[in-house]
CSV table of C-alpha atoms in Angstrom, one decimal:
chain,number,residue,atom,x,y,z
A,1,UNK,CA,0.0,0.0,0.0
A,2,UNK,CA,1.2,3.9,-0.6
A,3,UNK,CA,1.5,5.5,2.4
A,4,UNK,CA,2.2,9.6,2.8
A,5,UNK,CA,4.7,10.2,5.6
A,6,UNK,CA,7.6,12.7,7.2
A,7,UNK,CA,10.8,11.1,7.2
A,8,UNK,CA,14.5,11.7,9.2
A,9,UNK,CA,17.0,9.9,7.5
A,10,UNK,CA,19.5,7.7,9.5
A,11,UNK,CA,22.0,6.0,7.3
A,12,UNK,CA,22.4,3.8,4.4
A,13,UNK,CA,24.6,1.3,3.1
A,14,UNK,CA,25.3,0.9,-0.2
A,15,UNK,CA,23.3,-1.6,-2.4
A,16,UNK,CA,24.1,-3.7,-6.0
A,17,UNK,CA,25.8,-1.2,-8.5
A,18,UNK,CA,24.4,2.0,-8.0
A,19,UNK,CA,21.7,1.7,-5.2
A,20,UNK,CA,21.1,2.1,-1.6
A,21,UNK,CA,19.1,0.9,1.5
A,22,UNK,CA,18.4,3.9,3.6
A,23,UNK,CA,17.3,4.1,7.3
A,24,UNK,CA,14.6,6.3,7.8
A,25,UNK,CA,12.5,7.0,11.0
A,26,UNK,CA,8.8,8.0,10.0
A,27,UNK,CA,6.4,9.8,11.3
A,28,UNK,CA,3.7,7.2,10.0
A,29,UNK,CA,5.3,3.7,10.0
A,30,UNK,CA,8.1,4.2,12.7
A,31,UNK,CA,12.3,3.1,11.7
A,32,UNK,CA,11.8,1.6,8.3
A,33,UNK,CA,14.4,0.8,5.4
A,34,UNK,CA,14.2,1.7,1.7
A,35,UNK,CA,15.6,0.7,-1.7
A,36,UNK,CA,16.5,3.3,-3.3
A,37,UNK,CA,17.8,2.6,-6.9
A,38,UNK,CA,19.9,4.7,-9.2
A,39,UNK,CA,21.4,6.9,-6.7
A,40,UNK,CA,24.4,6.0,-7.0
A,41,UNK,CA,24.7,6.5,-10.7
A,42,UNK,CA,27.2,8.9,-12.4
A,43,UNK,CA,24.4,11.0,-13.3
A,44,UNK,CA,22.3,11.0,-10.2
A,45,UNK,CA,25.1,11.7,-7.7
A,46,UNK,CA,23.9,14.8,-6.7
A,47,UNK,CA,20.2,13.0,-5.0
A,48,UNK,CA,22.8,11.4,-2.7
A,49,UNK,CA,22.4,14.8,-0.8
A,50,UNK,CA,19.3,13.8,0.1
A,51,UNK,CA,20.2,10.8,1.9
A,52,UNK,CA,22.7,12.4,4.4
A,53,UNK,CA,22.1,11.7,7.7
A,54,UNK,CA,19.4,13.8,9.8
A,55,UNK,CA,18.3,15.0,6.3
A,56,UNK,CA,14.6,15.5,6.3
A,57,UNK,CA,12.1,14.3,4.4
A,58,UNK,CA,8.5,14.3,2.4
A,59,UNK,CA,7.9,10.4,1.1
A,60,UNK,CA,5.6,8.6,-0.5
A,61,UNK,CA,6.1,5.0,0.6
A,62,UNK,CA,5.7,1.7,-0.9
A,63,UNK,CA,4.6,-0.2,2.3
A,64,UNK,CA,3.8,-4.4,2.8
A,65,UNK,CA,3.7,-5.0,6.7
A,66,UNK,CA,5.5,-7.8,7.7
A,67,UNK,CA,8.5,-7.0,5.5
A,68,UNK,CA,11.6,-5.6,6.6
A,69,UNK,CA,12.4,-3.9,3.3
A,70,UNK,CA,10.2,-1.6,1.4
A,71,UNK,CA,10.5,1.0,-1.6
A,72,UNK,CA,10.5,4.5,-1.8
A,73,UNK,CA,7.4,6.3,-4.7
A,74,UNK,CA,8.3,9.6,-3.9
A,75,UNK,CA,11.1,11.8,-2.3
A,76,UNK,CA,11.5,15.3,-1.7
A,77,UNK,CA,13.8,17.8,0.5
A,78,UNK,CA,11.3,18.9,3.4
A,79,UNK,CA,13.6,21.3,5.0
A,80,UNK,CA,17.1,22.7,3.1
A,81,UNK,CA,19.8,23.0,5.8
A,82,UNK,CA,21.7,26.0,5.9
A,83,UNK,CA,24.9,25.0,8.2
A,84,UNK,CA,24.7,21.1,9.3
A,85,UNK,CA,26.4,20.0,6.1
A,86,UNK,CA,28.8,22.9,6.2
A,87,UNK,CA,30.1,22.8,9.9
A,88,UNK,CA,32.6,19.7,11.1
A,89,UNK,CA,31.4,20.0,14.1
A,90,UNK,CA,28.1,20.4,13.3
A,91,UNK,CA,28.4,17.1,11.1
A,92,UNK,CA,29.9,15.1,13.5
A,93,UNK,CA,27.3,15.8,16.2
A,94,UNK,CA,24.6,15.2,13.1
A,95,UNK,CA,26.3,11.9,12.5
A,96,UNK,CA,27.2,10.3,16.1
A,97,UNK,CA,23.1,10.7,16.3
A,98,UNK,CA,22.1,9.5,13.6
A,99,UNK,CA,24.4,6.3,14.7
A,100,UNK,CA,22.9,6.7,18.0
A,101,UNK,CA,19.2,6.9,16.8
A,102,UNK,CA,19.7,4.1,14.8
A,103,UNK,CA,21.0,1.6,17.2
A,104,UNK,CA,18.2,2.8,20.1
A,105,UNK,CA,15.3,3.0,18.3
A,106,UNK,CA,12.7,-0.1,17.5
A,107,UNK,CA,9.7,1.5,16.5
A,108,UNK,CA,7.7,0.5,14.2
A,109,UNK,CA,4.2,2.1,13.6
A,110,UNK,CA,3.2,5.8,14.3
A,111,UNK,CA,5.6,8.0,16.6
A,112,UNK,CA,4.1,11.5,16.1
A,113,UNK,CA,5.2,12.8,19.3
A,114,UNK,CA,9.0,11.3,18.9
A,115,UNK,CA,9.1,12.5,15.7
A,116,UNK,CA,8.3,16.0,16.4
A,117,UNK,CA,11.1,16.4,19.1
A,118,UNK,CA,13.6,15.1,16.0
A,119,UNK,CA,12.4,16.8,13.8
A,120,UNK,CA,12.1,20.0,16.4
A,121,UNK,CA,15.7,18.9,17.2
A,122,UNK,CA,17.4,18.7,13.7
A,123,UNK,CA,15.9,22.1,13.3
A,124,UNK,CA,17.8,23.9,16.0
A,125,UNK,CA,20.8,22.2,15.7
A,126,UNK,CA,21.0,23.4,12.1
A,127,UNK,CA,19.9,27.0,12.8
A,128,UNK,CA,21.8,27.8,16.1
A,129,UNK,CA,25.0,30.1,15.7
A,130,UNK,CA,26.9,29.3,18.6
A,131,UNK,CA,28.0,27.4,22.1
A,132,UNK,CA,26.5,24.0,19.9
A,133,UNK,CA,29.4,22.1,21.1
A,134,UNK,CA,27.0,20.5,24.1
A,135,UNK,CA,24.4,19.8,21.7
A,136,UNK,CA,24.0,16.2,21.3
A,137,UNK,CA,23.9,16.2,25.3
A,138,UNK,CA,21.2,17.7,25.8
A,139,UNK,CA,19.4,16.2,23.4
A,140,UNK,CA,20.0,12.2,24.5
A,141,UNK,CA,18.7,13.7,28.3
A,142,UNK,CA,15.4,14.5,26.5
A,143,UNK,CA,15.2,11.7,24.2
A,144,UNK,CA,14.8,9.0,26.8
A,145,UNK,CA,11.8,10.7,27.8
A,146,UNK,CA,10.3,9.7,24.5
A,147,UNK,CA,11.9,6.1,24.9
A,148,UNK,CA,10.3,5.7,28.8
A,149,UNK,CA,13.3,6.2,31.1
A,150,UNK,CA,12.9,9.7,31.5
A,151,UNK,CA,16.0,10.9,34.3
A,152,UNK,CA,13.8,13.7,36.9
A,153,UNK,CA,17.8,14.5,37.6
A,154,UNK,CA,21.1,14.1,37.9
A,155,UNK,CA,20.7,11.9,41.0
A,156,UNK,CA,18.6,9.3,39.4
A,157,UNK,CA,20.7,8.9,37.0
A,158,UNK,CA,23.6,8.2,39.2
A,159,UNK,CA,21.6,6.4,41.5
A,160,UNK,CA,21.0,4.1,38.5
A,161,UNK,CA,24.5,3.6,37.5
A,162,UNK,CA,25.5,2.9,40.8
A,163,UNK,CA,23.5,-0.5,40.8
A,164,UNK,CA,25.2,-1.3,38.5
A,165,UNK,CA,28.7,0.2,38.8
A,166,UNK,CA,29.4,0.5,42.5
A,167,UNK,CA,33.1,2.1,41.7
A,168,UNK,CA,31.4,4.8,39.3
A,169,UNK,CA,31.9,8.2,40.5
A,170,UNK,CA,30.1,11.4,39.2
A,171,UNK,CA,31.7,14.7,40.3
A,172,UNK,CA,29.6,17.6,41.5
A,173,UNK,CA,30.0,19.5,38.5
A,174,UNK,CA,29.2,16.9,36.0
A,175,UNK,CA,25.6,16.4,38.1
A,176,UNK,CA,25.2,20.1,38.1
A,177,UNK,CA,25.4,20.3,34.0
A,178,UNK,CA,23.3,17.4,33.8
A,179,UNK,CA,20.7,19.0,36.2
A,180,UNK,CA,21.4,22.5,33.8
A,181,UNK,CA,20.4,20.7,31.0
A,182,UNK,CA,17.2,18.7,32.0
A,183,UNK,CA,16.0,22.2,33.2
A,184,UNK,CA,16.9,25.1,30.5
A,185,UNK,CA,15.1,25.3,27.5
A,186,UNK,CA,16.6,22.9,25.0
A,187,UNK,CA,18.5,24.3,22.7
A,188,UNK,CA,20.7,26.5,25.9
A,189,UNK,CA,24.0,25.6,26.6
A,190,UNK,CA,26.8,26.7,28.9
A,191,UNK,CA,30.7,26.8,29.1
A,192,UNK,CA,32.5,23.3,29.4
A,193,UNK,CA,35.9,21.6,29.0
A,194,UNK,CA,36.3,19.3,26.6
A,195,UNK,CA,37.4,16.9,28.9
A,196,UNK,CA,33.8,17.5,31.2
A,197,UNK,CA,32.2,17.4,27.6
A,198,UNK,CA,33.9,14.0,27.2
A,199,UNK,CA,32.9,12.4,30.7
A,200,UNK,CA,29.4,13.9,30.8
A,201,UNK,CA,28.5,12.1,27.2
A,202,UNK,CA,30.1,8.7,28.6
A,203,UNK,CA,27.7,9.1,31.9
A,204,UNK,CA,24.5,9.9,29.4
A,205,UNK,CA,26.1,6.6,27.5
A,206,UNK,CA,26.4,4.6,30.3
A,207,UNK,CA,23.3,5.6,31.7
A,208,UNK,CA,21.7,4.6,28.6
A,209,UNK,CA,23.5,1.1,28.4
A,210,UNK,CA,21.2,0.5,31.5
A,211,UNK,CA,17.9,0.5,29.3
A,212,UNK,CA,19.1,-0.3,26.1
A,213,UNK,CA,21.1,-3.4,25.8
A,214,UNK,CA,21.3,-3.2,21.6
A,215,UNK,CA,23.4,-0.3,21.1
A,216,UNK,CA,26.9,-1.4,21.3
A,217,UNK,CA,30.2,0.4,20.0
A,218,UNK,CA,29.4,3.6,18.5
A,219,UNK,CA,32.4,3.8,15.4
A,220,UNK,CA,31.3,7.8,15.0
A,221,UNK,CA,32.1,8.5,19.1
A,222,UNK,CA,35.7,8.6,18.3
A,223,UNK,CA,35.1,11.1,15.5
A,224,UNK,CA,32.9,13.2,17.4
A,225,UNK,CA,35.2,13.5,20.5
A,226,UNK,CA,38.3,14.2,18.0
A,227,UNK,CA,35.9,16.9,16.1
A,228,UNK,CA,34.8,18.7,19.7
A,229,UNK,CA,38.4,18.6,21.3
């Protein structure tokens, strides 16, 4: 069946000759993955922009429930970024979550609400000038609301990771950012070392670890700590 739907793209491997598979997250159908043919081809390099990860999109899907693989009808640029594709750092934030996103999330079927805050989320990213070098923490302390751990603060998550960790320390300051986050207005950030930067994402990782048992290694966490240092 056709089905209309927003779309996030995730990541794609390459497919035969000139093709891909695309990870996308949809607002109607939840994580899904798409053939896309031709893509690839000398003279239809340039659509490959549109599969970039965090790109978003307006589909028109080829749908069969019960498959894991499905076709694209239609696909179209829903918002053009202005500095994502542009900025290293931007880029590597854009591409340690889409790694992230696609390792953590198993939805399938409608996700309105989740899909808004990406979608909300992509948005700022891409449009905020400055002090963006915290972004992608704040954002994974949000998203577990939307996955049903939702931290009420810093304590709980250490709390948490203590269970399981009983040598894990978390220093003052590092439970203070995480409290500065889950309070401000997403999209605020303040003034951090790299190396609190570095230890604050592990804690958010390792809290996560705790709930999520699928996401393994992340290959673009290296990247993203060489990009922010």
């Amino acid at each position: 069946m056709l089905v209309k739907t927003r779309g996030i793209v995730f990541t794609f491997i390459r497919y035969g000759d000139s093709s891909i598979i695309v990870k996308v997250f949809t607002e109607e159908l939840g994580l899904q993955s798409y053939v896309v043919n031709g893509v690839r081809s000398p003279k239809a390099q340039s659509k490959m922009a549109l599969f970039q990860p965090l790109t978003l999109l307006d589909l028109v899907v080829y749908h069969h429930p019960g498959k894991d693989l499905h076709r694209l009808s239609e696909h179209r640029c829903a918002y053009s970024f202005v500095s994502i594709p542009f900025d290293i750092k931007k880029t590597a934030i854009a591409l340690f979550l889409a790694e992230f996103l696609t390792r953590g999330l198993r939805e399938e079927g409608r996700a309105a609400e989740l899909f808004s805050f990406l979608d909300q989320s992509i948005r700022i990213l891409d449009t905020q000038t400055e002090h963006y070098s915290n972004f992608h923490l704040s954002f994974l302390l949000r998203l577990a609301k939307f996955l049903g751990f939702d931290p009420v603060n810093s304590g709980e998550i250490y709390l948490q990771i203590l269970k399981h960790t009983p040598d894990k320390v978390v220093a003052e300051q590092e439970q203070q950012a995480i409290n500065f986050f889950l309070d401000q207005p997403f999209g605020t950030s303040c003034n951090m070392s790299n190396e609190m930067r570095r230890d604050l994402l592990q804690i958010i990782l390792d809290f996560y670890a705790l709930h999520l048992d699928h996401i393994g290694t992340l290959r673009s966490l290296a990247v993203l700590r060489e990009v922010l240092s």
